Amino acid sequence: AEPAAPKRAPAVMPAMSLTRPGASWEDKLCALITLVVVLIIPSIVLFAMSFHRLHTTEVGLDYNTFWERVDSTLYTKPGLHLLGLTHTFIRFPKTVQTMQYNEQ
Protein backbone atom coordinates (compact mmCIF):
# COMPACT_ATOMS: atom_id res chain seq x y z
CA ALA A 1 0.00 0.00 0.00
CA GLU A 2 1.24 3.47 -0.84
CA PRO A 3 1.37 6.17 1.85
CA ALA A 4 -1.44 8.75 1.74
CA ALA A 5 -0.59 12.10 0.23
CA PRO A 6 -0.26 14.93 2.78
CA LYS A 7 -3.26 17.22 3.04
CA ARG A 8 -2.87 20.63 1.48
CA ALA A 9 -4.07 23.85 3.04
CA PRO A 10 -6.95 25.51 1.20
CA ALA A 11 -5.86 28.02 -1.45
CA VAL A 12 -7.85 30.81 0.21
CA MET A 13 -7.82 31.10 3.97
CA PRO A 14 -11.20 31.94 5.53
CA ALA A 15 -11.53 35.45 6.95
CA MET A 16 -10.83 35.77 10.66
CA SER A 17 -13.96 36.58 12.59
CA LEU A 18 -14.84 36.82 16.25
CA THR A 19 -18.19 35.13 15.56
CA ARG A 20 -16.99 32.37 13.21
CA PRO A 21 -18.26 29.08 14.66
CA GLY A 22 -14.96 27.24 14.30
CA ALA A 23 -12.70 30.07 15.51
CA SER A 24 -10.34 29.13 18.31
CA TRP A 25 -9.67 31.41 21.24
CA GLU A 26 -6.28 32.24 19.71
CA ASP A 27 -8.01 33.49 16.55
CA LYS A 28 -10.44 35.53 18.62
CA LEU A 29 -7.61 37.02 20.69
CA CYS A 30 -5.66 37.88 17.55
CA ALA A 31 -8.73 39.58 16.05
CA LEU A 32 -9.30 41.54 19.25
CA ILE A 33 -5.67 42.71 19.42
CA THR A 34 -5.84 43.74 15.76
CA LEU A 35 -9.02 45.73 16.45
CA VAL A 36 -7.38 47.53 19.38
CA VAL A 37 -4.19 48.34 17.48
CA VAL A 38 -5.87 49.46 14.24
CA LEU A 39 -8.88 51.39 15.57
CA ILE A 40 -8.87 52.19 19.24
CA ILE A 41 -5.28 53.32 19.86
CA PRO A 42 -5.18 55.74 16.88
CA SER A 43 -8.58 57.14 17.94
CA ILE A 44 -7.26 57.87 21.43
CA VAL A 45 -4.11 59.50 20.03
CA LEU A 46 -6.10 61.71 17.62
CA PHE A 47 -8.51 62.73 20.39
CA ALA A 48 -5.60 63.65 22.69
CA MET A 49 -4.02 65.73 19.90
CA SER A 50 -7.24 67.81 19.72
CA PHE A 51 -6.55 69.46 23.09
CA HIS A 52 -4.55 72.69 23.34
CA ARG A 53 -3.29 74.53 26.43
CA LEU A 54 -3.45 78.18 27.44
CA HIS A 55 -1.23 79.40 30.26
CA THR A 56 -2.44 81.73 33.01
CA THR A 57 -0.78 84.75 31.40
CA GLU A 58 -2.31 84.19 27.94
CA VAL A 59 -5.53 84.62 26.02
CA GLY A 60 -6.06 82.95 22.68
CA LEU A 61 -8.00 82.90 19.45
CA ASP A 62 -8.84 79.61 17.74
CA TYR A 63 -6.98 79.36 14.42
CA ASN A 64 -8.00 76.64 11.95
CA THR A 65 -4.82 75.67 10.08
CA PHE A 66 -6.74 73.67 7.45
CA TRP A 67 -9.14 76.44 6.33
CA GLU A 68 -6.78 79.21 7.48
CA ARG A 69 -9.51 81.02 9.40
CA VAL A 70 -9.65 82.59 12.85
CA ASP A 71 -12.71 82.13 15.05
CA SER A 72 -13.78 85.29 16.84
CA THR A 73 -14.25 83.53 20.20
CA LEU A 74 -11.67 84.74 22.71
CA TYR A 75 -10.43 82.06 25.11
CA THR A 76 -9.48 83.68 28.42
CA LYS A 77 -9.49 80.76 30.89
CA PRO A 78 -6.17 78.95 31.37
CA GLY A 79 -5.99 75.18 30.97
CA LEU A 80 -6.83 72.61 28.32
CA HIS A 81 -9.34 73.38 25.60
CA LEU A 82 -10.78 70.97 23.05
CA LEU A 83 -10.28 72.77 19.72
CA GLY A 84 -9.79 70.01 17.17
CA LEU A 85 -7.02 68.37 15.16
CA THR A 86 -6.39 71.17 12.67
CA HIS A 87 -6.79 73.95 15.22
CA THR A 88 -4.29 75.84 17.33
CA PHE A 89 -4.22 78.98 19.45
CA ILE A 90 -3.01 82.38 18.36
CA ARG A 91 -1.70 83.52 21.73
CA PHE A 92 -1.65 87.01 23.19
CA PRO A 93 -0.30 88.09 26.59
CA LYS A 94 -2.88 89.11 29.21
CA THR A 95 -0.62 91.76 30.65
CA VAL A 96 -0.16 95.11 28.98
CA GLN A 97 2.89 97.15 29.83
CA THR A 98 2.85 100.86 29.26
CA MET A 99 6.16 102.56 28.68
CA GLN A 100 6.58 106.28 29.01
CA TYR A 101 9.64 108.21 27.86
CA ASN A 102 10.63 111.51 29.40
CA GLU A 103 12.27 114.05 27.13
CA GLN A 104 15.28 115.53 28.90
mmCIF file with all atom_site columns, C-alpha atoms in Angstrom:
data_model
loop_
_atom_site.group_PDB
_atom_site.id
_atom_site.type_symbol
_atom_site.label_atom_id
_atom_site.label_alt_id
_atom_site.label_comp_id
_atom_site.label_asym_id
_atom_site.label_entity_id
_atom_site.label_seq_id
_atom_site.pdbx_PDB_ins_code
_atom_site.Cartn_x
_atom_site.Cartn_y
_atom_site.Cartn_z
_atom_site.occupancy
_atom_site.B_iso_or_equiv
_atom_site.pdbx_formal_charge
_atom_site.auth_seq_id
_atom_site.auth_comp_id
_atom_site.auth_asym_id
_atom_site.auth_atom_id
_atom_site.pdbx_PDB_model_num
ATOM 1   C CA . ALA A 1 1   ? 0.000   0.000   0.000  1.00 0.00 ? 1   ALA A CA 1
ATOM 2   C CA . GLU A 1 2   ? 1.236   3.466   -0.842 1.00 0.00 ? 2   GLU A CA 1
ATOM 3   C CA . PRO A 1 3   ? 1.370   6.165   1.853  1.00 0.00 ? 3   PRO A CA 1
ATOM 4   C CA . ALA A 1 4   ? -1.444  8.750   1.745  1.00 0.00 ? 4   ALA A CA 1
ATOM 5   C CA . ALA A 1 5   ? -0.594  12.101  0.227  1.00 0.00 ? 5   ALA A CA 1
ATOM 6   C CA . PRO A 1 6   ? -0.261  14.929  2.776  1.00 0.00 ? 6   PRO A CA 1
ATOM 7   C CA . LYS A 1 7   ? -3.256  17.224  3.041  1.00 0.00 ? 7   LYS A CA 1
ATOM 8   C CA . ARG A 1 8   ? -2.867  20.632  1.484  1.00 0.00 ? 8   ARG A CA 1
ATOM 9   C CA . ALA A 1 9   ? -4.068  23.847  3.037  1.00 0.00 ? 9   ALA A CA 1
ATOM 10  C CA . PRO A 1 10  ? -6.950  25.511  1.199  1.00 0.00 ? 10  PRO A CA 1
ATOM 11  C CA . ALA A 1 11  ? -5.860  28.017  -1.446 1.00 0.00 ? 11  ALA A CA 1
ATOM 12  C CA . VAL A 1 12  ? -7.855  30.815  0.211  1.00 0.00 ? 12  VAL A CA 1
ATOM 13  C CA . MET A 1 13  ? -7.823  31.101  3.973  1.00 0.00 ? 13  MET A CA 1
ATOM 14  C CA . PRO A 1 14  ? -11.202 31.941  5.528  1.00 0.00 ? 14  PRO A CA 1
ATOM 15  C CA . ALA A 1 15  ? -11.525 35.451  6.949  1.00 0.00 ? 15  ALA A CA 1
ATOM 16  C CA . MET A 1 16  ? -10.825 35.769  10.656 1.00 0.00 ? 16  MET A CA 1
ATOM 17  C CA . SER A 1 17  ? -13.962 36.577  12.591 1.00 0.00 ? 17  SER A CA 1
ATOM 18  C CA . LEU A 1 18  ? -14.843 36.819  16.249 1.00 0.00 ? 18  LEU A CA 1
ATOM 19  C CA . THR A 1 19  ? -18.186 35.131  15.561 1.00 0.00 ? 19  THR A CA 1
ATOM 20  C CA . ARG A 1 20  ? -16.986 32.374  13.208 1.00 0.00 ? 20  ARG A CA 1
ATOM 21  C CA . PRO A 1 21  ? -18.263 29.078  14.663 1.00 0.00 ? 21  PRO A CA 1
ATOM 22  C CA . GLY A 1 22  ? -14.960 27.238  14.304 1.00 0.00 ? 22  GLY A CA 1
ATOM 23  C CA . ALA A 1 23  ? -12.700 30.073  15.512 1.00 0.00 ? 23  ALA A CA 1
ATOM 24  C CA . SER A 1 24  ? -10.344 29.128  18.310 1.00 0.00 ? 24  SER A CA 1
ATOM 25  C CA . TRP A 1 25  ? -9.674  31.408  21.243 1.00 0.00 ? 25  TRP A CA 1
ATOM 26  C CA . GLU A 1 26  ? -6.275  32.240  19.707 1.00 0.00 ? 26  GLU A CA 1
ATOM 27  C CA . ASP A 1 27  ? -8.005  33.492  16.551 1.00 0.00 ? 27  ASP A CA 1
ATOM 28  C CA . LYS A 1 28  ? -10.440 35.533  18.620 1.00 0.00 ? 28  LYS A CA 1
ATOM 29  C CA . LEU A 1 29  ? -7.608  37.020  20.693 1.00 0.00 ? 29  LEU A CA 1
ATOM 30  C CA . CYS A 1 30  ? -5.657  37.884  17.547 1.00 0.00 ? 30  CYS A CA 1
ATOM 31  C CA . ALA A 1 31  ? -8.730  39.583  16.046 1.00 0.00 ? 31  ALA A CA 1
ATOM 32  C CA . LEU A 1 32  ? -9.303  41.539  19.249 1.00 0.00 ? 32  LEU A CA 1
ATOM 33  C CA . ILE A 1 33  ? -5.671  42.712  19.422 1.00 0.00 ? 33  ILE A CA 1
ATOM 34  C CA . THR A 1 34  ? -5.838  43.742  15.759 1.00 0.00 ? 34  THR A CA 1
ATOM 35  C CA . LEU A 1 35  ? -9.020  45.726  16.447 1.00 0.00 ? 35  LEU A CA 1
ATOM 36  C CA . VAL A 1 36  ? -7.384  47.529  19.376 1.00 0.00 ? 36  VAL A CA 1
ATOM 37  C CA . VAL A 1 37  ? -4.194  48.338  17.478 1.00 0.00 ? 37  VAL A CA 1
ATOM 38  C CA . VAL A 1 38  ? -5.870  49.457  14.243 1.00 0.00 ? 38  VAL A CA 1
ATOM 39  C CA . LEU A 1 39  ? -8.884  51.386  15.566 1.00 0.00 ? 39  LEU A CA 1
ATOM 40  C CA . ILE A 1 40  ? -8.874  52.192  19.241 1.00 0.00 ? 40  ILE A CA 1
ATOM 41  C CA . ILE A 1 41  ? -5.278  53.323  19.859 1.00 0.00 ? 41  ILE A CA 1
ATOM 42  C CA . PRO A 1 42  ? -5.183  55.743  16.879 1.00 0.00 ? 42  PRO A CA 1
ATOM 43  C CA . SER A 1 43  ? -8.576  57.140  17.940 1.00 0.00 ? 43  SER A CA 1
ATOM 44  C CA . ILE A 1 44  ? -7.261  57.872  21.432 1.00 0.00 ? 44  ILE A CA 1
ATOM 45  C CA . VAL A 1 45  ? -4.107  59.499  20.030 1.00 0.00 ? 45  VAL A CA 1
ATOM 46  C CA . LEU A 1 46  ? -6.098  61.712  17.618 1.00 0.00 ? 46  LEU A CA 1
ATOM 47  C CA . PHE A 1 47  ? -8.507  62.732  20.390 1.00 0.00 ? 47  PHE A CA 1
ATOM 48  C CA . ALA A 1 48  ? -5.605  63.651  22.688 1.00 0.00 ? 48  ALA A CA 1
ATOM 49  C CA . MET A 1 49  ? -4.022  65.730  19.901 1.00 0.00 ? 49  MET A CA 1
ATOM 50  C CA . SER A 1 50  ? -7.243  67.810  19.716 1.00 0.00 ? 50  SER A CA 1
ATOM 51  C CA . PHE A 1 51  ? -6.547  69.465  23.089 1.00 0.00 ? 51  PHE A CA 1
ATOM 52  C CA . HIS A 1 52  ? -4.546  72.687  23.339 1.00 0.00 ? 52  HIS A CA 1
ATOM 53  C CA . ARG A 1 53  ? -3.295  74.527  26.425 1.00 0.00 ? 53  ARG A CA 1
ATOM 54  C CA . LEU A 1 54  ? -3.449  78.179  27.439 1.00 0.00 ? 54  LEU A CA 1
ATOM 55  C CA . HIS A 1 55  ? -1.230  79.399  30.257 1.00 0.00 ? 55  HIS A CA 1
ATOM 56  C CA . THR A 1 56  ? -2.441  81.728  33.009 1.00 0.00 ? 56  THR A CA 1
ATOM 57  C CA . THR A 1 57  ? -0.777  84.753  31.399 1.00 0.00 ? 57  THR A CA 1
ATOM 58  C CA . GLU A 1 58  ? -2.309  84.188  27.939 1.00 0.00 ? 58  GLU A CA 1
ATOM 59  C CA . VAL A 1 59  ? -5.534  84.620  26.022 1.00 0.00 ? 59  VAL A CA 1
ATOM 60  C CA . GLY A 1 60  ? -6.062  82.951  22.680 1.00 0.00 ? 60  GLY A CA 1
ATOM 61  C CA . LEU A 1 61  ? -7.996  82.902  19.449 1.00 0.00 ? 61  LEU A CA 1
ATOM 62  C CA . ASP A 1 62  ? -8.841  79.613  17.740 1.00 0.00 ? 62  ASP A CA 1
ATOM 63  C CA . TYR A 1 63  ? -6.985  79.358  14.417 1.00 0.00 ? 63  TYR A CA 1
ATOM 64  C CA . ASN A 1 64  ? -7.996  76.635  11.950 1.00 0.00 ? 64  ASN A CA 1
ATOM 65  C CA . THR A 1 65  ? -4.823  75.667  10.075 1.00 0.00 ? 65  THR A CA 1
ATOM 66  C CA . PHE A 1 66  ? -6.745  73.673  7.448  1.00 0.00 ? 66  PHE A CA 1
ATOM 67  C CA . TRP A 1 67  ? -9.140  76.442  6.334  1.00 0.00 ? 67  TRP A CA 1
ATOM 68  C CA . GLU A 1 68  ? -6.784  79.215  7.484  1.00 0.00 ? 68  GLU A CA 1
ATOM 69  C CA . ARG A 1 69  ? -9.507  81.019  9.405  1.00 0.00 ? 69  ARG A CA 1
ATOM 70  C CA . VAL A 1 70  ? -9.648  82.588  12.849 1.00 0.00 ? 70  VAL A CA 1
ATOM 71  C CA . ASP A 1 71  ? -12.710 82.128  15.051 1.00 0.00 ? 71  ASP A CA 1
ATOM 72  C CA . SER A 1 72  ? -13.784 85.291  16.841 1.00 0.00 ? 72  SER A CA 1
ATOM 73  C CA . THR A 1 73  ? -14.252 83.528  20.196 1.00 0.00 ? 73  THR A CA 1
ATOM 74  C CA . LEU A 1 74  ? -11.669 84.743  22.714 1.00 0.00 ? 74  LEU A CA 1
ATOM 75  C CA . TYR A 1 75  ? -10.433 82.060  25.114 1.00 0.00 ? 75  TYR A CA 1
ATOM 76  C CA . THR A 1 76  ? -9.479  83.681  28.421 1.00 0.00 ? 76  THR A CA 1
ATOM 77  C CA . LYS A 1 77  ? -9.488  80.765  30.888 1.00 0.00 ? 77  LYS A CA 1
ATOM 78  C CA . PRO A 1 78  ? -6.174  78.950  31.372 1.00 0.00 ? 78  PRO A CA 1
ATOM 79  C CA . GLY A 1 79  ? -5.990  75.185  30.966 1.00 0.00 ? 79  GLY A CA 1
ATOM 80  C CA . LEU A 1 80  ? -6.825  72.605  28.325 1.00 0.00 ? 80  LEU A CA 1
ATOM 81  C CA . HIS A 1 81  ? -9.340  73.384  25.600 1.00 0.00 ? 81  HIS A CA 1
ATOM 82  C CA . LEU A 1 82  ? -10.776 70.967  23.049 1.00 0.00 ? 82  LEU A CA 1
ATOM 83  C CA . LEU A 1 83  ? -10.276 72.768  19.723 1.00 0.00 ? 83  LEU A CA 1
ATOM 84  C CA . GLY A 1 84  ? -9.791  70.006  17.167 1.00 0.00 ? 84  GLY A CA 1
ATOM 85  C CA . LEU A 1 85  ? -7.020  68.373  15.158 1.00 0.00 ? 85  LEU A CA 1
ATOM 86  C CA . THR A 1 86  ? -6.394  71.171  12.674 1.00 0.00 ? 86  THR A CA 1
ATOM 87  C CA . HIS A 1 87  ? -6.789  73.951  15.218 1.00 0.00 ? 87  HIS A CA 1
ATOM 88  C CA . THR A 1 88  ? -4.295  75.837  17.332 1.00 0.00 ? 88  THR A CA 1
ATOM 89  C CA . PHE A 1 89  ? -4.218  78.980  19.449 1.00 0.00 ? 89  PHE A CA 1
ATOM 90  C CA . ILE A 1 90  ? -3.008  82.380  18.363 1.00 0.00 ? 90  ILE A CA 1
ATOM 91  C CA . ARG A 1 91  ? -1.699  83.517  21.733 1.00 0.00 ? 91  ARG A CA 1
ATOM 92  C CA . PHE A 1 92  ? -1.646  87.009  23.189 1.00 0.00 ? 92  PHE A CA 1
ATOM 93  C CA . PRO A 1 93  ? -0.299  88.094  26.590 1.00 0.00 ? 93  PRO A CA 1
ATOM 94  C CA . LYS A 1 94  ? -2.876  89.113  29.208 1.00 0.00 ? 94  LYS A CA 1
ATOM 95  C CA . THR A 1 95  ? -0.622  91.764  30.647 1.00 0.00 ? 95  THR A CA 1
ATOM 96  C CA . VAL A 1 96  ? -0.159  95.114  28.980 1.00 0.00 ? 96  VAL A CA 1
ATOM 97  C CA . GLN A 1 97  ? 2.888   97.147  29.827 1.00 0.00 ? 97  GLN A CA 1
ATOM 98  C CA . THR A 1 98  ? 2.846   100.864 29.261 1.00 0.00 ? 98  THR A CA 1
ATOM 99  C CA . MET A 1 99  ? 6.159   102.565 28.683 1.00 0.00 ? 99  MET A CA 1
ATOM 100 C CA . GLN A 1 100 ? 6.581   106.280 29.005 1.00 0.00 ? 100 GLN A CA 1
ATOM 101 C CA . TYR A 1 101 ? 9.644   108.205 27.858 1.00 0.00 ? 101 TYR A CA 1
ATOM 102 C CA . ASN A 1 102 ? 10.631  111.509 29.395 1.00 0.00 ? 102 ASN A CA 1
ATOM 103 C CA . GLU A 1 103 ? 12.275  114.048 27.135 1.00 0.00 ? 103 GLU A CA 1
ATOM 104 C CA . GLN A 1 104 ? 15.281  115.525 28.902 1.00 0.00 ? 104 GLN A CA 1
#
